[in-house]
PDB file of C-alpha atoms in Angstrom:
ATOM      1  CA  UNK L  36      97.555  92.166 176.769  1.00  0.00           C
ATOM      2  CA  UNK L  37      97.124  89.437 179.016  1.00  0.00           C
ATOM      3  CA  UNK L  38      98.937  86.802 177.178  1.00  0.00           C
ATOM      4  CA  UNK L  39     102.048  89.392 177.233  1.00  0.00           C
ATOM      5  CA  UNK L  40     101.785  89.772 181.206  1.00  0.00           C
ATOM      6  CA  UNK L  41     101.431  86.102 180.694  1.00  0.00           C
ATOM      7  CA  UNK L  42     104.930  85.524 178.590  1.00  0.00           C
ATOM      8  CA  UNK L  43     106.482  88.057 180.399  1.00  0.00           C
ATOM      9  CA  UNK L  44     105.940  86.735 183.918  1.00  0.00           C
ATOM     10  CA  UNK L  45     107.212  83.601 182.959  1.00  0.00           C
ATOM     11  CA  UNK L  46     110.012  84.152 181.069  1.00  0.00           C
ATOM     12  CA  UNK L  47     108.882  82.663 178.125  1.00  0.00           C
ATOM     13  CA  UNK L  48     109.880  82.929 174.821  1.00  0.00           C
ATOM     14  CA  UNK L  49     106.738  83.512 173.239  1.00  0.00           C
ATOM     15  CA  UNK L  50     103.188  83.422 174.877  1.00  0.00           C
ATOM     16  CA  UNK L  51      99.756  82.540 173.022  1.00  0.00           C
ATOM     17  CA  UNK L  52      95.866  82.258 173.578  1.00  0.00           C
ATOM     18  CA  UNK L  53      94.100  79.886 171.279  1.00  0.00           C
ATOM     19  CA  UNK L  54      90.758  79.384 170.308  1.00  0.00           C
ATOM     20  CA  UNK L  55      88.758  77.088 167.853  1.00  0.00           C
ATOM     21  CA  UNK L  56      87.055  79.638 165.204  1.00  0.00           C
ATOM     22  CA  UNK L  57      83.782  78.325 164.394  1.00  0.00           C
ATOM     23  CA  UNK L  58      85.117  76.349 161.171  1.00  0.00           C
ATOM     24  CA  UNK L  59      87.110  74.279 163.785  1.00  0.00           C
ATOM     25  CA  UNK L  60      90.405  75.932 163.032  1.00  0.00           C
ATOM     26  CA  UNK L  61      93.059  76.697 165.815  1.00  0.00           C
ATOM     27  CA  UNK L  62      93.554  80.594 165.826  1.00  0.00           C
ATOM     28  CA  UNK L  63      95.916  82.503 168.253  1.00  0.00           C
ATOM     29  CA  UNK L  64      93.678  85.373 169.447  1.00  0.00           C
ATOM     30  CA  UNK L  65      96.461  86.683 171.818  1.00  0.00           C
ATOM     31  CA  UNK L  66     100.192  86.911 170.821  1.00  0.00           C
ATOM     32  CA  UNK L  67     103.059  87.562 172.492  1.00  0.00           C
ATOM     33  CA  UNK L  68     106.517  87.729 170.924  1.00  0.00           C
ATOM     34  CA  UNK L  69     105.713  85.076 168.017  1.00  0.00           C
ATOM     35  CA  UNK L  70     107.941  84.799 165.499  1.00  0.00           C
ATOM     36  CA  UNK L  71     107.122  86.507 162.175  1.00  0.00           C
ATOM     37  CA  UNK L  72     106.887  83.448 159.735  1.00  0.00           C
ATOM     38  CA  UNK L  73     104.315  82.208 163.007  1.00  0.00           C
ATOM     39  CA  UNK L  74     100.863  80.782 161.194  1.00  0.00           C
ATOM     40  CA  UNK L  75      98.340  82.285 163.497  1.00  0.00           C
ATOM     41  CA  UNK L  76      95.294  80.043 162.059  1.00  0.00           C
ATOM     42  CA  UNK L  77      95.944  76.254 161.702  1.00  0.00           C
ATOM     43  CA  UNK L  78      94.063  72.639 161.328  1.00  0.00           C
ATOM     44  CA  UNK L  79      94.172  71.765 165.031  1.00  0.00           C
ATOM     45  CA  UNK L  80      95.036  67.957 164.853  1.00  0.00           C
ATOM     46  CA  UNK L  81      98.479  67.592 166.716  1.00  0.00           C
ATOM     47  CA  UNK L  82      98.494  70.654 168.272  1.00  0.00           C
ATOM     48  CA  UNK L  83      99.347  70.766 171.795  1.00  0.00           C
ATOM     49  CA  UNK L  84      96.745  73.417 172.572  1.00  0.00           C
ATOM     50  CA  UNK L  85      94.503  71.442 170.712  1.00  0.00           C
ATOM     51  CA  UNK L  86      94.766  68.501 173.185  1.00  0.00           C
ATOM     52  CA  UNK L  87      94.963  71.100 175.930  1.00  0.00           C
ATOM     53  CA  UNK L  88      91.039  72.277 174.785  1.00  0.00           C
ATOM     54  CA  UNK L  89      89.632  68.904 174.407  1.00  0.00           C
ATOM     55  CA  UNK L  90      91.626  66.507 176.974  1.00  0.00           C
ATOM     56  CA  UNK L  91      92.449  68.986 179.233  1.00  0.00           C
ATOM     57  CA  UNK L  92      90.676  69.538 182.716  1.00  0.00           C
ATOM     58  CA  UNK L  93      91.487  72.669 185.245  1.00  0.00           C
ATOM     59  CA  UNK L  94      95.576  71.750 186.040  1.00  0.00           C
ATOM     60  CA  UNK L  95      98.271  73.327 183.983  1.00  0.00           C
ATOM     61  CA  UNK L  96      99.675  71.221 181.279  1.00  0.00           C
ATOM     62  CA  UNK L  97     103.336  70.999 181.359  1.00  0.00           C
ATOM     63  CA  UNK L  98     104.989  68.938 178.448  1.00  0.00           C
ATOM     64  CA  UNK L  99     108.855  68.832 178.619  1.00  0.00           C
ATOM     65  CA  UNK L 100     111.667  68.162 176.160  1.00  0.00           C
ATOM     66  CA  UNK L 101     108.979  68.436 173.511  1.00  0.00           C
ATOM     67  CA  UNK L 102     111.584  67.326 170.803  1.00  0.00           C
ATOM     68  CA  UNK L 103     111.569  63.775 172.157  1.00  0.00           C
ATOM     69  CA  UNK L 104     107.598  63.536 172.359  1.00  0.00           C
ATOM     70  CA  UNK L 105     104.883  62.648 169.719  1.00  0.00           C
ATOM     71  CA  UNK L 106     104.359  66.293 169.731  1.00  0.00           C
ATOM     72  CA  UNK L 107     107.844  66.967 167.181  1.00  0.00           C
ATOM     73  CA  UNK L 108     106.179  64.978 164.931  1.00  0.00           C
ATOM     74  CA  UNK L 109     102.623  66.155 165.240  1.00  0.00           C
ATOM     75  CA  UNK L 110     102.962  69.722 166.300  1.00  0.00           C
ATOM     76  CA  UNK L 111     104.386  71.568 163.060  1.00  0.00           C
ATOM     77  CA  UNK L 112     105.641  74.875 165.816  1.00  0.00           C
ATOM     78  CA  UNK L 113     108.006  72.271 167.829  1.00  0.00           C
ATOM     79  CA  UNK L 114     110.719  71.605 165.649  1.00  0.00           C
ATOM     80  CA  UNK L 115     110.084  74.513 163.343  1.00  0.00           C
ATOM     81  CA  UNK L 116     110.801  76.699 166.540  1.00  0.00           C
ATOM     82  CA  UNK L 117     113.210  73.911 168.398  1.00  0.00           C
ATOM     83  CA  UNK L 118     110.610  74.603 171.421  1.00  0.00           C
ATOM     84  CA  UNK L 119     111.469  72.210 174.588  1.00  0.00           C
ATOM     85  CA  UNK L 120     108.877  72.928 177.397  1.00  0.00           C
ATOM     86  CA  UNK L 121     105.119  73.937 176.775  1.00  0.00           C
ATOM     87  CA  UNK L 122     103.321  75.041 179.906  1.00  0.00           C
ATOM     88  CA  UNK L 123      99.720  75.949 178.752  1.00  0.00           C
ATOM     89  CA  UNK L 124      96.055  75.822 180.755  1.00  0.00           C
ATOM     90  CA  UNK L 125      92.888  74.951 179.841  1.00  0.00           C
ATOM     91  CA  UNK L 126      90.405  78.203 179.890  1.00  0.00           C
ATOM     92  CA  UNK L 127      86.560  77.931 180.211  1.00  0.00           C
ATOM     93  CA  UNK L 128      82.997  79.267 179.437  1.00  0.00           C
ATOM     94  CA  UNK L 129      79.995  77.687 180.439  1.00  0.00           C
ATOM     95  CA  UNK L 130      81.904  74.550 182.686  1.00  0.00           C
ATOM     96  CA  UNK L 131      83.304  73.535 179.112  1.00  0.00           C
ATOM     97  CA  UNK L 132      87.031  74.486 177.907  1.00  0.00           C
ATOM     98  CA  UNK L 133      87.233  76.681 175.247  1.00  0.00           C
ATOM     99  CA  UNK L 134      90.507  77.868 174.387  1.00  0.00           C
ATOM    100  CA  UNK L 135      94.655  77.691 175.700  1.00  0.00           C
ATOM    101  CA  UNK L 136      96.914  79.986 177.460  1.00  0.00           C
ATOM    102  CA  UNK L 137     100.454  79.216 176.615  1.00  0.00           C
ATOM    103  CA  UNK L 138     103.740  79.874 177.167  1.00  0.00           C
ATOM    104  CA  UNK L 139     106.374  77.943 175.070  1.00  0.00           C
ATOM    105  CA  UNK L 140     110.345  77.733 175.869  1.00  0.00           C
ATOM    106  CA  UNK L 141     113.422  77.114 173.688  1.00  0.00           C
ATOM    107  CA  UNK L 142     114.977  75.830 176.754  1.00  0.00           C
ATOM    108  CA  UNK L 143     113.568  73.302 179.670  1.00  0.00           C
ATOM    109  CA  UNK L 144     111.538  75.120 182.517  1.00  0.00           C
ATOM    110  CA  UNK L 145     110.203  73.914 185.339  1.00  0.00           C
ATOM    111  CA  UNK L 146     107.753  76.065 186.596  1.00  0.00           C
ATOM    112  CA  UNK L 147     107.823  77.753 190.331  1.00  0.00           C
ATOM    113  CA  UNK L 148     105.112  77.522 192.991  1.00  0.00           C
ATOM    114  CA  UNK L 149     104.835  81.581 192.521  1.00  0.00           C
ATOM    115  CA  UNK L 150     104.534  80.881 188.255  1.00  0.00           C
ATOM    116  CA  UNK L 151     101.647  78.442 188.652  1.00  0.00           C
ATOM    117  CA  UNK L 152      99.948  81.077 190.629  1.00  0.00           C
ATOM    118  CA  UNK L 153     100.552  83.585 188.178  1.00  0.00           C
ATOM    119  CA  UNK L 154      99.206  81.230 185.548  1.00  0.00           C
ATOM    120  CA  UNK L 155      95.787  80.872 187.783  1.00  0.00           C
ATOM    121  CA  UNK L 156      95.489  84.706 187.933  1.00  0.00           C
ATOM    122  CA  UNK L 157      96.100  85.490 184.256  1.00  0.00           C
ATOM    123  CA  UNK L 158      93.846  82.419 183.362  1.00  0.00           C
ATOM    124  CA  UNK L 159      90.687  83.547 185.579  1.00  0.00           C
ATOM    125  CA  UNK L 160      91.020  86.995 184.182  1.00  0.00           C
ATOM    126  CA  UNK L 161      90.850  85.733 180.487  1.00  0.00           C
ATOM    127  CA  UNK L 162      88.032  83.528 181.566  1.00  0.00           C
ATOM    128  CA  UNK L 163      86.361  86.979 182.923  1.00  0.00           C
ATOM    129  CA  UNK L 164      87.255  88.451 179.271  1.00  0.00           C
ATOM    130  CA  UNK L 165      85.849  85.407 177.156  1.00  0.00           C
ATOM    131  CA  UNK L 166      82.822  85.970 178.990  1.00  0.00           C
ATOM    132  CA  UNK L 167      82.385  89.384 177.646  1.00  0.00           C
ATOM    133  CA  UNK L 168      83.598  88.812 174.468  1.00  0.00           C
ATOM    134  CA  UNK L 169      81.049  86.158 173.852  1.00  0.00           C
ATOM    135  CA  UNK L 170      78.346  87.834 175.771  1.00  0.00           C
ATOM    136  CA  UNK L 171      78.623  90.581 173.062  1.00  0.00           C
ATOM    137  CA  UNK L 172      78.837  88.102 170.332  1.00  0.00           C
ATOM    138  CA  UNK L 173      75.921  87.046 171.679  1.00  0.00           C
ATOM    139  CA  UNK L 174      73.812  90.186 171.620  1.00  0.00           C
ATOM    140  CA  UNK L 175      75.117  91.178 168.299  1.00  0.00           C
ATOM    141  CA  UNK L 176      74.056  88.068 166.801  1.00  0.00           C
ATOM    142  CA  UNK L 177      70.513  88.807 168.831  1.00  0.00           C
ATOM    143  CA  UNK L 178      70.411  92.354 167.425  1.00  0.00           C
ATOM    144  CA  UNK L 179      70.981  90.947 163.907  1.00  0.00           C
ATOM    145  CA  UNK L 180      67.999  88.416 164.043  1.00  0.00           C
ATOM    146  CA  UNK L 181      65.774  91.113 165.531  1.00  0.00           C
ATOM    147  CA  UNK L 182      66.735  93.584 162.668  1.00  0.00           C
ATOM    148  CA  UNK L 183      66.139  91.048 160.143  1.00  0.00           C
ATOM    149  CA  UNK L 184      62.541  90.003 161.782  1.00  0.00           C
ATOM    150  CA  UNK L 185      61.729  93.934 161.902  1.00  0.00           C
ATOM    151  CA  UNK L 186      62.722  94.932 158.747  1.00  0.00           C
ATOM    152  CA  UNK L 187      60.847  91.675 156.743  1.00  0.00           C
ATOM    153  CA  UNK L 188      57.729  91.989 158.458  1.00  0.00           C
ATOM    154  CA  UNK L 189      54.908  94.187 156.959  1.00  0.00           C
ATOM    155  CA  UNK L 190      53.306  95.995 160.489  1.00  0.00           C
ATOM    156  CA  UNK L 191      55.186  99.442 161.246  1.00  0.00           C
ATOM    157  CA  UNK L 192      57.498  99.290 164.287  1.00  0.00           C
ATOM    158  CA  UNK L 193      59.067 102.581 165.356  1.00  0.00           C
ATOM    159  CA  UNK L 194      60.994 102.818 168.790  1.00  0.00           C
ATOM    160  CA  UNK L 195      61.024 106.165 170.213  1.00  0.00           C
ATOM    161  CA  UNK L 196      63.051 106.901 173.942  1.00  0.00           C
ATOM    162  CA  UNK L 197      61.917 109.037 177.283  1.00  0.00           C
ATOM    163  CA  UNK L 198      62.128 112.374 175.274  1.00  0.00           C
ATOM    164  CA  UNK L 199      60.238 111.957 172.243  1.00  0.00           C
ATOM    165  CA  UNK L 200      63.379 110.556 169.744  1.00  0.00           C
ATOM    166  CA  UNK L 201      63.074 108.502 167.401  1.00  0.00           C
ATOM    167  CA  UNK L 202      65.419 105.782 167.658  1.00  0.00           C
ATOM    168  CA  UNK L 203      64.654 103.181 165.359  1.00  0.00           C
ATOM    169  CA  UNK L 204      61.765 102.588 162.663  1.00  0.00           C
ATOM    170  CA  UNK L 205      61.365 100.113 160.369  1.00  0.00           C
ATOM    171  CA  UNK L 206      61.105  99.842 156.504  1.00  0.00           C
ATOM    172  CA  UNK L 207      57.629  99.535 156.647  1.00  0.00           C
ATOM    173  CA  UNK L 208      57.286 102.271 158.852  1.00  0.00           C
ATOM    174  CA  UNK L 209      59.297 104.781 156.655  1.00  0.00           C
ATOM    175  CA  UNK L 210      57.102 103.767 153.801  1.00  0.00           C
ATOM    176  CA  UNK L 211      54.204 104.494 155.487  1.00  0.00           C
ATOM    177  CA  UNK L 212      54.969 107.776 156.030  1.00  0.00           C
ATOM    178  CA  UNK L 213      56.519 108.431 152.653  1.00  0.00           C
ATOM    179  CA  UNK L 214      59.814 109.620 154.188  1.00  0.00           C
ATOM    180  CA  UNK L 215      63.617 108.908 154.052  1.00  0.00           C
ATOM    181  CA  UNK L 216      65.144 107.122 157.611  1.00  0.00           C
ATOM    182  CA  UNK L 217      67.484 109.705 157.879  1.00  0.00           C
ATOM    183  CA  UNK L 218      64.506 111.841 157.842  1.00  0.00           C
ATOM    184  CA  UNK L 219      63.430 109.913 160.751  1.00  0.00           C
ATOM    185  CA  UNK L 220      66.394 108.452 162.953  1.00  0.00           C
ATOM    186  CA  UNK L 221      67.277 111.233 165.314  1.00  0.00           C
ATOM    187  CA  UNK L 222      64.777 113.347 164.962  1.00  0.00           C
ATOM    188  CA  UNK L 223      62.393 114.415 167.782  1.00  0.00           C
ATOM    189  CA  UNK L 224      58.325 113.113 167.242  1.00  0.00           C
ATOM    190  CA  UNK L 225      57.671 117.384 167.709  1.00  0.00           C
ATOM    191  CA  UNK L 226      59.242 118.096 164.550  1.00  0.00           C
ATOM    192  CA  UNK L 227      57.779 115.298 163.013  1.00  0.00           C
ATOM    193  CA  UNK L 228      54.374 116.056 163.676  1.00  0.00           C
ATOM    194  CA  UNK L 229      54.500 119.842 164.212  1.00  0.00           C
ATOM    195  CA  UNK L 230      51.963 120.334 161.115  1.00  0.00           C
ATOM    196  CA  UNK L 231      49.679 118.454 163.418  1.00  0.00           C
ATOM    197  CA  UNK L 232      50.266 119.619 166.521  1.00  0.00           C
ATOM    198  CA  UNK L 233      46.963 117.925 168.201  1.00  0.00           C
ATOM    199  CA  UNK L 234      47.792 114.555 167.084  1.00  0.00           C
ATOM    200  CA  UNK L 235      51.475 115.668 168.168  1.00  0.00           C
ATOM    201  CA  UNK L 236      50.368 116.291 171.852  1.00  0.00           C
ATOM    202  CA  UNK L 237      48.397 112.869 171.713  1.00  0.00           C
ATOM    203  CA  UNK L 238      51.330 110.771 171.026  1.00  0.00           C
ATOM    204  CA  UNK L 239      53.391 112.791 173.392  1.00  0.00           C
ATOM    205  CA  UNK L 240      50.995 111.386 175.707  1.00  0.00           C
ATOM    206  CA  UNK L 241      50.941 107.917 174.830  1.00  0.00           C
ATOM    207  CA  UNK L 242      54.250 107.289 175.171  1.00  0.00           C
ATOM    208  CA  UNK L 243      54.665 109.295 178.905  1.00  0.00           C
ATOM    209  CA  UNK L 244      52.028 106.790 180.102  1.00  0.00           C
ATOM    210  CA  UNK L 245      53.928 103.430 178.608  1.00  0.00           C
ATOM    211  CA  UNK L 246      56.821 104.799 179.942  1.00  0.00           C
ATOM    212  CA  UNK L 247      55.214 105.779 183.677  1.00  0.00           C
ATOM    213  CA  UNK L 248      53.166 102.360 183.754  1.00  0.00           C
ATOM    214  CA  UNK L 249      55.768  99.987 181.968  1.00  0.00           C
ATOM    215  CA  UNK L 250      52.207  98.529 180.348  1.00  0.00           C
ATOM    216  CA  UNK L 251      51.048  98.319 176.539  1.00  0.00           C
ATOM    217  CA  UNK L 252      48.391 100.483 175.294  1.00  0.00           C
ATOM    218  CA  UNK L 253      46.437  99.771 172.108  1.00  0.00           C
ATOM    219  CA  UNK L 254      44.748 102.768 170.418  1.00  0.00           C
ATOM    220  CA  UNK L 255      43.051 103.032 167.032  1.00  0.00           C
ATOM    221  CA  UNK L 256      44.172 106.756 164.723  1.00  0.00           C
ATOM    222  CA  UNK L 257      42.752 108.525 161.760  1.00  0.00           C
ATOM    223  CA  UNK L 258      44.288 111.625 160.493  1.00  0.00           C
ATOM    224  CA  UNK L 259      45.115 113.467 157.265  1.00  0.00           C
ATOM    225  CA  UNK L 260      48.795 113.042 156.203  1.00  0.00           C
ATOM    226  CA  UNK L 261      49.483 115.632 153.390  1.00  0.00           C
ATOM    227  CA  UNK L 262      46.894 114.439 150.528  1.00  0.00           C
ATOM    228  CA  UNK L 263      46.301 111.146 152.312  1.00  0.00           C
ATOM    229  CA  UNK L 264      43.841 110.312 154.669  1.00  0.00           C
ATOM    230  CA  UNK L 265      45.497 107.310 157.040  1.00  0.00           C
ATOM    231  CA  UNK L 266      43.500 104.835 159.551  1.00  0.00           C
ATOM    232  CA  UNK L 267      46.335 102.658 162.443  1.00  0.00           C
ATOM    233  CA  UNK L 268      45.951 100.605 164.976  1.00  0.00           C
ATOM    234  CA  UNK L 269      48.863 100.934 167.049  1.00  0.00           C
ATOM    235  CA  UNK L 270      50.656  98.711 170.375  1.00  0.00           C
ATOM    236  CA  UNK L 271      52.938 100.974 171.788  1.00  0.00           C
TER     237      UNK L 271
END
């Protein structure tokens, strides 16, 4: 969306944002009116944007009558388009450039005090959007390594919230108890442990004190679990 404000404030004739995916490959994450033969995913080398990304600093990069620069030659999208002015700008994460906003012209365009101040607008606002995207890239990739540590190890790890639910267990834990997970996930500790409704209260009151005193508690169990008779120790 904000490459099309982009396009469309400037009168370009299309508009892109491009990234390096993380084989190194040029990829337009945001289109705006690209042509439909356009190759969204490309080897960078020659690109403008690609220049724009790793020579670039924090100025717009205007390139005009493209068809007499190195760029016809190097760029496959200049001639193949018969572009003439490229006005793109460097976007970052972390004080390092990441990607390009661009707008590209069949015709020569000289951009307007008002247009460069569009372009630092729209740029700052995808720089607030990268952020989030890879902020959540981030914590999905954290979630991922924390399932994968929770589900190899052998220790029982169940995560239960404020009223009792059970929110998460492992696959040690389900074995444990001889159970299914969607036995488990969603289901409130009472029902669980209803056919032992003193060890029921117990735990009910384990985890309102971790909760009220935000501090671990280690405790030692024995009970009879249908025809089994099971010993924990338990950090909750």
């Amino acid at each position: 969306r904000l490459a099309s404000l982009f396009g469309e404030l400037l009168g370009a004739t299309c508009a892109l944002y491009n990234c390096l995916d993380d084989h190194g490959m040029l990829c337009s994450i945001g289109q705006w009116q690209t042509p439909k033969d356009y190759n969204p995913r490309d080897n960078p080398q020659g690109h403008i944007c690609y220049d724009v990304i790793t020579k670039g600093d924090k100025k717009p990069f205007l390139v005009r009558n493209l068809q007499e620069t190195e760029y016809a030659k190097s760029d496959p999208n200049v001639r193949r388009y018969k572009l003439q002015t490229y006005l793109g700008y460097p976007i970052k994460w972390k004080d390092k450039i990441v990607g390009s906003l661009c707008a590209v012209y069949q015709k020569d365009f000289v951009p307007s005090e008002d247009d460069l101040k569009a372009v630092d607008i729209i740029a700052a606002a995808i720089e607030v959007e990268e952020n989030r995207r890879r902020q959540e890239e981030g914590l999905r990739e954290s979630e991922e390594m924390f399932r994968i540590i929770f589900e190899s190890t052998t220790e029982c790890i169940i995560v239960w919230d404020k009223d009792y639910n059970y929110l998460y267990a492992n696959q040690s834990a389900i074995d444990h108890v001889r159970t299914t997970r969607d036995k488990v996930i969603g289901k409130n500790i009472q029902s669980g442990l209803k056919h032992i409704p003193e060890f029921m209260k117990l735990w009910m009151g384990r985890i309102d004190k971790v909760f009220q005193t935000q501090k671990p508690m280690k405790v030692e169990d024995s009970c009879l679990i249908g025809d089994r008779f099971v010993y924990s120790e338990s950090v909750i």
